[in-house]
PDB file of C-alpha atoms in Angstrom:
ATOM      1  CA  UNK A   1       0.000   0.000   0.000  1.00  0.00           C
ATOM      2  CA  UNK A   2       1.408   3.439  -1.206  1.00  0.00           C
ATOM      3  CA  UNK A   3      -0.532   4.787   1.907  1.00  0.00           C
ATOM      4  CA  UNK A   4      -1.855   8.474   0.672  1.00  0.00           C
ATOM      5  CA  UNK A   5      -0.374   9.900  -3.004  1.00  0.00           C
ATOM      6  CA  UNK A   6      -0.687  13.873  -3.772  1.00  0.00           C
ATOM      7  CA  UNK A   7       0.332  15.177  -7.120  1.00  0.00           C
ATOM      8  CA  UNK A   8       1.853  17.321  -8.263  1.00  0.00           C
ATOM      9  CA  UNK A   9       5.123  17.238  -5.809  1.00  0.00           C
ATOM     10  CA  UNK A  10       5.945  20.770  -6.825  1.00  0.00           C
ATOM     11  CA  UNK A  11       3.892  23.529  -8.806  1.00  0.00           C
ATOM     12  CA  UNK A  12       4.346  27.336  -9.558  1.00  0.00           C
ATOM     13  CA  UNK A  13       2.120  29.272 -10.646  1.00  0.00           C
ATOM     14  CA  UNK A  14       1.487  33.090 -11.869  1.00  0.00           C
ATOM     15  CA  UNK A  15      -1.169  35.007  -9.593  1.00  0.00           C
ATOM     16  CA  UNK A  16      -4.722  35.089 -10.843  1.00  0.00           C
ATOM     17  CA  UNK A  17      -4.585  31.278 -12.681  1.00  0.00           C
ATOM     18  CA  UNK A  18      -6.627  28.355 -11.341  1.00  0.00           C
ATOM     19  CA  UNK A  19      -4.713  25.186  -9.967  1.00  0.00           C
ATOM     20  CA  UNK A  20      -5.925  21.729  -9.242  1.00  0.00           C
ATOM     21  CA  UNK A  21      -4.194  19.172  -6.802  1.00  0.00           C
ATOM     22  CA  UNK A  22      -4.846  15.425  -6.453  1.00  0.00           C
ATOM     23  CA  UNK A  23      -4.781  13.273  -3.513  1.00  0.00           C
ATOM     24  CA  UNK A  24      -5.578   9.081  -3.759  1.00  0.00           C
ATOM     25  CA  UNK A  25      -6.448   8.292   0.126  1.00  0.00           C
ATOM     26  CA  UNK A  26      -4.964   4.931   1.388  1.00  0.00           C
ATOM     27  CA  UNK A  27      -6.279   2.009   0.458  1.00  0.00           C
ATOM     28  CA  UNK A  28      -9.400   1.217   2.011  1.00  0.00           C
ATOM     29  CA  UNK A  29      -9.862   5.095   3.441  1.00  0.00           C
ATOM     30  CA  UNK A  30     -13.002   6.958   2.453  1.00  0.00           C
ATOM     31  CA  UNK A  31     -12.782  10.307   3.864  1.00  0.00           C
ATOM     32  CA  UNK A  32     -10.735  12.708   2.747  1.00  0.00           C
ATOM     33  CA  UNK A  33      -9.477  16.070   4.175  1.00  0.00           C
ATOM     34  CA  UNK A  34      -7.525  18.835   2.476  1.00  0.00           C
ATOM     35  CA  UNK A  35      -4.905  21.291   4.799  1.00  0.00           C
ATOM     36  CA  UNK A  36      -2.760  24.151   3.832  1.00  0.00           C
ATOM     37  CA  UNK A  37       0.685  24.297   5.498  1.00  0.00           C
ATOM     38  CA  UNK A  38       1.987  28.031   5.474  1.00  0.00           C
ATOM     39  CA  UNK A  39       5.953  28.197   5.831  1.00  0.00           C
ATOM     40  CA  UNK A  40       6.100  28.066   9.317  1.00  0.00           C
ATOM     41  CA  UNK A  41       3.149  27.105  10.197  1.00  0.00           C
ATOM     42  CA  UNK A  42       1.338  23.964  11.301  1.00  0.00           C
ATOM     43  CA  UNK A  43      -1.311  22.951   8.877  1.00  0.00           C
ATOM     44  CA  UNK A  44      -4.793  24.600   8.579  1.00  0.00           C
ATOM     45  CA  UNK A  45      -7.803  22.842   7.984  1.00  0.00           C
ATOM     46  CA  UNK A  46      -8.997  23.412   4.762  1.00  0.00           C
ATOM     47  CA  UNK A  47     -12.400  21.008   3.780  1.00  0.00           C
ATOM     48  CA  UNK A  48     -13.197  17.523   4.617  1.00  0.00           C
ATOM     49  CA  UNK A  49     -14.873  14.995   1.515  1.00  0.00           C
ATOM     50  CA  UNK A  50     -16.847  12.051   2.268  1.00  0.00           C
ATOM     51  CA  UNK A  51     -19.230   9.684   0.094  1.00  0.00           C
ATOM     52  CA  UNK A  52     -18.435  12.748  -2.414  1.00  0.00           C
ATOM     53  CA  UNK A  53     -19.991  15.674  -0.417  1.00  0.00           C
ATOM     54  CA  UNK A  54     -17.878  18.518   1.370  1.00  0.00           C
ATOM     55  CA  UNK A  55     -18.494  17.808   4.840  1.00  0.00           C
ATOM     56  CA  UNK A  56     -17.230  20.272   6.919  1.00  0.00           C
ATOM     57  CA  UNK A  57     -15.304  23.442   5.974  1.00  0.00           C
ATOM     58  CA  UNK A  58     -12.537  25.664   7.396  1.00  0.00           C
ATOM     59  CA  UNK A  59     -12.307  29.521   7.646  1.00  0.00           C
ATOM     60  CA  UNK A  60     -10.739  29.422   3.907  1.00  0.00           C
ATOM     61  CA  UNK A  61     -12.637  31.541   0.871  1.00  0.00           C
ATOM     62  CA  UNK A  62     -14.878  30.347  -2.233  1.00  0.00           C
ATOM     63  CA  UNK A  63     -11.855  30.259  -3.966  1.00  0.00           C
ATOM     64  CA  UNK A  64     -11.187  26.993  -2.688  1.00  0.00           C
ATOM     65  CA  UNK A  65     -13.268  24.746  -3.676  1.00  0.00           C
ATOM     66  CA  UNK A  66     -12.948  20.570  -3.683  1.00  0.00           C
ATOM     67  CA  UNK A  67     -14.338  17.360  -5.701  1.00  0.00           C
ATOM     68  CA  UNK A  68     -14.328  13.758  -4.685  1.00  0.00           C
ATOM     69  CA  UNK A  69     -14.402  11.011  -6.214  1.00  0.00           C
ATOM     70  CA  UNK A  70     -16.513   7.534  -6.455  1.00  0.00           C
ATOM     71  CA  UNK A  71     -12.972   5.954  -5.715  1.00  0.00           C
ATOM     72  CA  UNK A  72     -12.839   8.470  -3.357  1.00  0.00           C
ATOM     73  CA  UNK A  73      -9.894   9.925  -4.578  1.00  0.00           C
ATOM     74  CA  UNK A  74     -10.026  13.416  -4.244  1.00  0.00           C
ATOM     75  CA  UNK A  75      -9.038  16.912  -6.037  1.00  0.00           C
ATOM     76  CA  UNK A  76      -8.891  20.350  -4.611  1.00  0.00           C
ATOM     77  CA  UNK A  77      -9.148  23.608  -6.590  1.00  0.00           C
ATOM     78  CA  UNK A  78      -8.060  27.197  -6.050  1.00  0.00           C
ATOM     79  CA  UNK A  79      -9.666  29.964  -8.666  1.00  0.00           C
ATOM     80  CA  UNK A  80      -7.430  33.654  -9.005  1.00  0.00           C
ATOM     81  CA  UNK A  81      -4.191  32.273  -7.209  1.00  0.00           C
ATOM     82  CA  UNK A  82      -2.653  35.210  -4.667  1.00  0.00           C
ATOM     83  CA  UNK A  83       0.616  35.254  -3.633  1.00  0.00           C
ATOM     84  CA  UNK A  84      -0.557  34.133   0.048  1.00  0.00           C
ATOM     85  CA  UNK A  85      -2.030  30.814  -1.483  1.00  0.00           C
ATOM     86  CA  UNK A  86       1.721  29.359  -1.781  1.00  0.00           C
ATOM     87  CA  UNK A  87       2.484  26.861   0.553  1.00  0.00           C
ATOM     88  CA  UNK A  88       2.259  23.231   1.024  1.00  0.00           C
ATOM     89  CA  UNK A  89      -1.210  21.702   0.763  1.00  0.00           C
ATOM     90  CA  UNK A  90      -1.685  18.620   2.414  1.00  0.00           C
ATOM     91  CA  UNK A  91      -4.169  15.463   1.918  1.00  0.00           C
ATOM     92  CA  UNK A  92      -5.051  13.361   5.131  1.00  0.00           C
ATOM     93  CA  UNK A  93      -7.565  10.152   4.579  1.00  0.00           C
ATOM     94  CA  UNK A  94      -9.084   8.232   7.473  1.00  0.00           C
ATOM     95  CA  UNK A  95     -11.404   5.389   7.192  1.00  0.00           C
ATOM     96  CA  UNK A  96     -14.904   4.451   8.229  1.00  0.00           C
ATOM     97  CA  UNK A  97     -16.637   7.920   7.807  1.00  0.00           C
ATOM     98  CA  UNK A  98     -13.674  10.140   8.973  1.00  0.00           C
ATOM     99  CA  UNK A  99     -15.026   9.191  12.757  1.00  0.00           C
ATOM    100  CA  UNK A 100     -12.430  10.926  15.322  1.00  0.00           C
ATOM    101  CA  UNK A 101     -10.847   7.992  16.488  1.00  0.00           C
ATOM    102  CA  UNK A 102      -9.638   6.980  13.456  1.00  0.00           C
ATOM    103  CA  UNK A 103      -6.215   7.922  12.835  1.00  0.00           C
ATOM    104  CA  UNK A 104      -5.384  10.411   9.706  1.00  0.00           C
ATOM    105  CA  UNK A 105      -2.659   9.352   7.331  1.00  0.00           C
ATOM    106  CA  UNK A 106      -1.083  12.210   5.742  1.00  0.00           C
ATOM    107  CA  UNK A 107       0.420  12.715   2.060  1.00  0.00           C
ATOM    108  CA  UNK A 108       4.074  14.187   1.382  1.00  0.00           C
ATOM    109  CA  UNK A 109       2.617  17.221   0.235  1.00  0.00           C
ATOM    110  CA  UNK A 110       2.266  19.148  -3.289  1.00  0.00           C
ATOM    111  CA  UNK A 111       4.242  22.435  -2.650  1.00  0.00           C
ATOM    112  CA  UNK A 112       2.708  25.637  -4.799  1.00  0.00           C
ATOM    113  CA  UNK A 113       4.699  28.344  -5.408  1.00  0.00           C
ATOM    114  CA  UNK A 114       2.503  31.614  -6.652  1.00  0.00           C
ATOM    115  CA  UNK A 115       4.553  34.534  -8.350  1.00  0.00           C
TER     116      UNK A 115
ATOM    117  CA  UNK B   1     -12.013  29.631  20.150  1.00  0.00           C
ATOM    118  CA  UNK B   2     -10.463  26.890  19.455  1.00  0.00           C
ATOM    119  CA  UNK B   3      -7.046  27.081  19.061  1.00  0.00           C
ATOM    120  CA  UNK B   4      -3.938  25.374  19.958  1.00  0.00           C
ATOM    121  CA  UNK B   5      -0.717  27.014  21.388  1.00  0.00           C
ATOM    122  CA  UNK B   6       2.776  25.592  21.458  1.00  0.00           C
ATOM    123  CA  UNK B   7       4.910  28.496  22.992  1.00  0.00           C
ATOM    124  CA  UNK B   8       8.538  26.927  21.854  1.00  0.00           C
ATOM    125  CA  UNK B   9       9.114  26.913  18.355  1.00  0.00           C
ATOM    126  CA  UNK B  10      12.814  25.093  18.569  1.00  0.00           C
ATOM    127  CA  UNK B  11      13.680  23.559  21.436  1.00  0.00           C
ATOM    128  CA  UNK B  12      17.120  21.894  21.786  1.00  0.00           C
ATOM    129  CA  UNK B  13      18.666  19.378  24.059  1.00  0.00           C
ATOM    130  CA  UNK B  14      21.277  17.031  24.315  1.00  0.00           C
ATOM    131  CA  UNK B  15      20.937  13.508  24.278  1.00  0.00           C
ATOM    132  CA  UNK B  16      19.911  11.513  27.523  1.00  0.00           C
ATOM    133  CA  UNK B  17      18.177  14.902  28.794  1.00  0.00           C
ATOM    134  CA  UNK B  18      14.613  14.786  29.716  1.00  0.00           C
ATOM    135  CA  UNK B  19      12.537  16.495  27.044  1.00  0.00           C
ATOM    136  CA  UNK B  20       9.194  18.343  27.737  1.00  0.00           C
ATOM    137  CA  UNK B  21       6.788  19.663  24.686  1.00  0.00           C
ATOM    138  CA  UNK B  22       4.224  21.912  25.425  1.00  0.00           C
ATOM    139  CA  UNK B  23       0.784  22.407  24.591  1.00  0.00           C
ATOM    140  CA  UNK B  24      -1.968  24.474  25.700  1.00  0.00           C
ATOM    141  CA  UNK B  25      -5.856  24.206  23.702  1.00  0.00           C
ATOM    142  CA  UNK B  26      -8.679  26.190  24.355  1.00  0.00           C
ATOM    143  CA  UNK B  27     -11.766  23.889  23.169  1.00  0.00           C
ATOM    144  CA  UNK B  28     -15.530  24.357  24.330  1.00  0.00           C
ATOM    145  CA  UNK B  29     -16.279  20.677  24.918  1.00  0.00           C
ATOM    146  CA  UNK B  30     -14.937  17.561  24.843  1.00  0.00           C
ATOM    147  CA  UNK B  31     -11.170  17.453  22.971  1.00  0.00           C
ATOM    148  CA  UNK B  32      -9.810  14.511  21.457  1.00  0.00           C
ATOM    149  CA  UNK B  33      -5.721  15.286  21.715  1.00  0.00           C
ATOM    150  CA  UNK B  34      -3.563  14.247  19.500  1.00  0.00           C
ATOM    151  CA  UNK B  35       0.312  14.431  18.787  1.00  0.00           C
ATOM    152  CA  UNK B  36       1.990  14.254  15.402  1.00  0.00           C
ATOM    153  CA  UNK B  37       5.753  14.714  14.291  1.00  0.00           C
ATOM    154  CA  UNK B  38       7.465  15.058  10.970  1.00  0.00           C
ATOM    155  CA  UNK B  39      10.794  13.682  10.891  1.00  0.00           C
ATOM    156  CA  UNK B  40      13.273  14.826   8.033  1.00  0.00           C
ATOM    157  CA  UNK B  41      12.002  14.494   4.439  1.00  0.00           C
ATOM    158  CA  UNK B  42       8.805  12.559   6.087  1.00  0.00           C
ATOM    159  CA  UNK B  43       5.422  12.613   5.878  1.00  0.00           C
ATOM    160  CA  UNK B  44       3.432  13.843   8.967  1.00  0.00           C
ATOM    161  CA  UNK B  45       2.547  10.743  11.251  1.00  0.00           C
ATOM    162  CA  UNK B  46       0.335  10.371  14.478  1.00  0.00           C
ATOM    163  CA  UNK B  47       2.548   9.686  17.312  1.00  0.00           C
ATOM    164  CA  UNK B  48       0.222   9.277  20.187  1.00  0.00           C
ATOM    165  CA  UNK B  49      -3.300  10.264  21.013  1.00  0.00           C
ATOM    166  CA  UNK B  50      -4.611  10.611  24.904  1.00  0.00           C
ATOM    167  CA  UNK B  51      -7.984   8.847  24.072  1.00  0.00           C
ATOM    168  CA  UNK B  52      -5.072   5.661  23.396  1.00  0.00           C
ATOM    169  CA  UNK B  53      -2.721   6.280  26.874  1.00  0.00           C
ATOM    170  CA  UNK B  54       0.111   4.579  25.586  1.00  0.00           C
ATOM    171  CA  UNK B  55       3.578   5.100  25.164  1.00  0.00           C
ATOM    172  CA  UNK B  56       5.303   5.525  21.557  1.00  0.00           C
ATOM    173  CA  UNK B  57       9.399   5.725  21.145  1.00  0.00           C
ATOM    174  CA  UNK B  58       9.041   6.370  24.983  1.00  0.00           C
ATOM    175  CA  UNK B  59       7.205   9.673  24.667  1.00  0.00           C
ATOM    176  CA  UNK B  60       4.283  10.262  26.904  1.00  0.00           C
ATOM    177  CA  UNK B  61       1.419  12.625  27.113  1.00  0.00           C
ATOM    178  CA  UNK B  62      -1.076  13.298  29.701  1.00  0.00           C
ATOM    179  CA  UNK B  63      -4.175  15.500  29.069  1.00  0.00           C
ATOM    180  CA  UNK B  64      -4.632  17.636  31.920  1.00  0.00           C
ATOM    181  CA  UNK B  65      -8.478  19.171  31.606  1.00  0.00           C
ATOM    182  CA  UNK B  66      -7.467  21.684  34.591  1.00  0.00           C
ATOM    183  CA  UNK B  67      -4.880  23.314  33.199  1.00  0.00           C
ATOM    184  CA  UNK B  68      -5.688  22.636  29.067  1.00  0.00           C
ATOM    185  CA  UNK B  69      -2.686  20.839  28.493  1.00  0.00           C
ATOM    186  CA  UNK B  70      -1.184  18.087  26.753  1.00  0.00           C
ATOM    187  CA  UNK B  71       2.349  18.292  26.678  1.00  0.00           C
ATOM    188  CA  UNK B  72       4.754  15.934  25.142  1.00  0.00           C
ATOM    189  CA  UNK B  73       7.374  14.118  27.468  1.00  0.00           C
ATOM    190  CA  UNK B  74      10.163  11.693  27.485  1.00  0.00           C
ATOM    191  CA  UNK B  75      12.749  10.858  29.556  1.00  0.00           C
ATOM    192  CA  UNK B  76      15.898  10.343  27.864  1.00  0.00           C
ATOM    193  CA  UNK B  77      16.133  11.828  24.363  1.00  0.00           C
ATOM    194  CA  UNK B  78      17.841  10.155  21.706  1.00  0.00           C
ATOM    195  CA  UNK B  79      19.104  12.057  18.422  1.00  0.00           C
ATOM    196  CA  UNK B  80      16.498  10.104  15.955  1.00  0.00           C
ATOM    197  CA  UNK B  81      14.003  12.169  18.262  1.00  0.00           C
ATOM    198  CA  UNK B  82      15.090  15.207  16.286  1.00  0.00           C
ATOM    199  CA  UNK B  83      11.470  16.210  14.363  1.00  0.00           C
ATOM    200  CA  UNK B  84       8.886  18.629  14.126  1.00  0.00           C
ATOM    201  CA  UNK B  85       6.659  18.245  17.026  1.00  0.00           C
ATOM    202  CA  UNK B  86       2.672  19.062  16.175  1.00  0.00           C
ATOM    203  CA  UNK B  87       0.312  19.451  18.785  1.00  0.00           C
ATOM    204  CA  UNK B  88      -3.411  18.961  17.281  1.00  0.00           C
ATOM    205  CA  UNK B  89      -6.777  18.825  18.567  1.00  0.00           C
ATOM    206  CA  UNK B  90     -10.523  17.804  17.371  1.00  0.00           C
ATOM    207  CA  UNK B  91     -13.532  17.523  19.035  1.00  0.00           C
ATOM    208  CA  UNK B  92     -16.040  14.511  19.291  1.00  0.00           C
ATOM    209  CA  UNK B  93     -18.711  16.291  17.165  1.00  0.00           C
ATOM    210  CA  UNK B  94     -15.812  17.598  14.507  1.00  0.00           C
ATOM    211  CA  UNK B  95     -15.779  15.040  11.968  1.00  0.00           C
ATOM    212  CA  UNK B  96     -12.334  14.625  12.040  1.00  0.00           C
ATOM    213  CA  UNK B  97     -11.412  18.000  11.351  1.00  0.00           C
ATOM    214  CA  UNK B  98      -7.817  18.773  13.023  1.00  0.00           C
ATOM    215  CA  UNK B  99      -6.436  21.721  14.620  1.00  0.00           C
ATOM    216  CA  UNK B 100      -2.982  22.163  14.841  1.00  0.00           C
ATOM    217  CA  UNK B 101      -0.497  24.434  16.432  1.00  0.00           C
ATOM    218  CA  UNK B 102       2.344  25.822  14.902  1.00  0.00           C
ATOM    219  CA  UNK B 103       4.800  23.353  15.746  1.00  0.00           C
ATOM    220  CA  UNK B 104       7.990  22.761  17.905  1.00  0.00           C
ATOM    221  CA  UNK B 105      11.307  21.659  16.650  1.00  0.00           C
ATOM    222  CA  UNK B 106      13.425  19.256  18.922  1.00  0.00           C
ATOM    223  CA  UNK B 107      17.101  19.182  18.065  1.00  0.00           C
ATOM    224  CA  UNK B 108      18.713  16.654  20.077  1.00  0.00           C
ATOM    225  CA  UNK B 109      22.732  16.947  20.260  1.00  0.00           C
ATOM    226  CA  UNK B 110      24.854  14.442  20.591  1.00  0.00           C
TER     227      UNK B 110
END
């Protein structure tokens, strides 16, 4: 088991374009939740996915928006990039309905530069 | 609010010292506590949650509802302790959703 796959590892992009990152949860994992990871900084909840609705939401704009998947894989968007959207975004799946006591496993990260 | 705090961003010792982490939450509710650590070129991992009471790599944590903490401990540290320590919380009713603070590194010397 690959446990939890982002991609892209690395992105830059120019202010004002739209990115999309990818996240495949671990292998029998059906919730998926998306962080942001300022330089710095620990990692701020971004949205939670699961059965391939958004679930819960953190203090982050429209701009943000997320998709899952029926193979609950997982994609999250960001419309008119600003410089203070670089940082490293972060993917975290848990099983069983994303129930607190279920641990999180954690991707390596896709790192997006904006300039 | 709910927000974690972990005063010491680096926080360096030599090996064989006893190590202390700190944490501080402020949750309305019932908190589920949780520590993670990122070692070098690593993914983020859970190292122990309170709900669990057990000890990982000899690090210990005890949630103290009185004072809102749930600092890290262990005895003797040992270099391949050297990470970045997260503190995180979540509440029963949260779905999952995680809380962190902003980290602390632990540099152990030899």
């Amino acid at each position: 088991d690959a446990g939890v796959t982002q991609s892209p590892t690395h992105l830059i992009k120019t202010r004002g374009q739209q990115v999309t990152l990818r996240c495949s949860p671990k292998s029998g994992h059906d919730t998926v939740s998306w962080y942001q990871q300022a330089l710095g900084q620990g990692p701020q909840f971004i949205f939670q996915y699961y059965e391939e609705e958004e679930r819960q939401r953190g203090n982050f704009p429209d701009r943000f928006s997320g998709h899952q998947f029926p193979n609950y894989s997982s994609e999250l968007n960001v419309n008119a990039l600003l410089l203070g959207d670089s940082a490293l975004y972060l993917c975290a799946s848990r099983g069983r309905g994303g129930r607190v006591n279920t641990e999180a496993f954690f991707g390596q990260g896709t790192r997006l530069t904006v300039v | 609010a709910q927000r974690v705090t972990q005063p010491e961003k680096l926080l360096s010792v030599f090996k064989g010292a006893p190590v202390e982490l700190k944490c501080n939450y402020s949750y309305s509710g019932s908190p589920e506590l949780f520590w993670y650590v990122q070692y070098s070129r690593q993914r983020l991992q859970l190292l122990l949650r309170h709900i669990s009471r057990e000890s990982i790599k000899g690090f210990t944590a005890d949630l103290n509802k009185g004072e809102t903490s749930f600092h890290l401990k262990k005895p003797f540290a040992q270099e391949e302790d050297s990470a970045m320590y997260y503190c995180a919380l979540s509440g029963y009713n949260q779905g999952g959703k995680l809380i962190f603070g902003q980290g602390t590194e632990l540099s152990v010397k030899p």
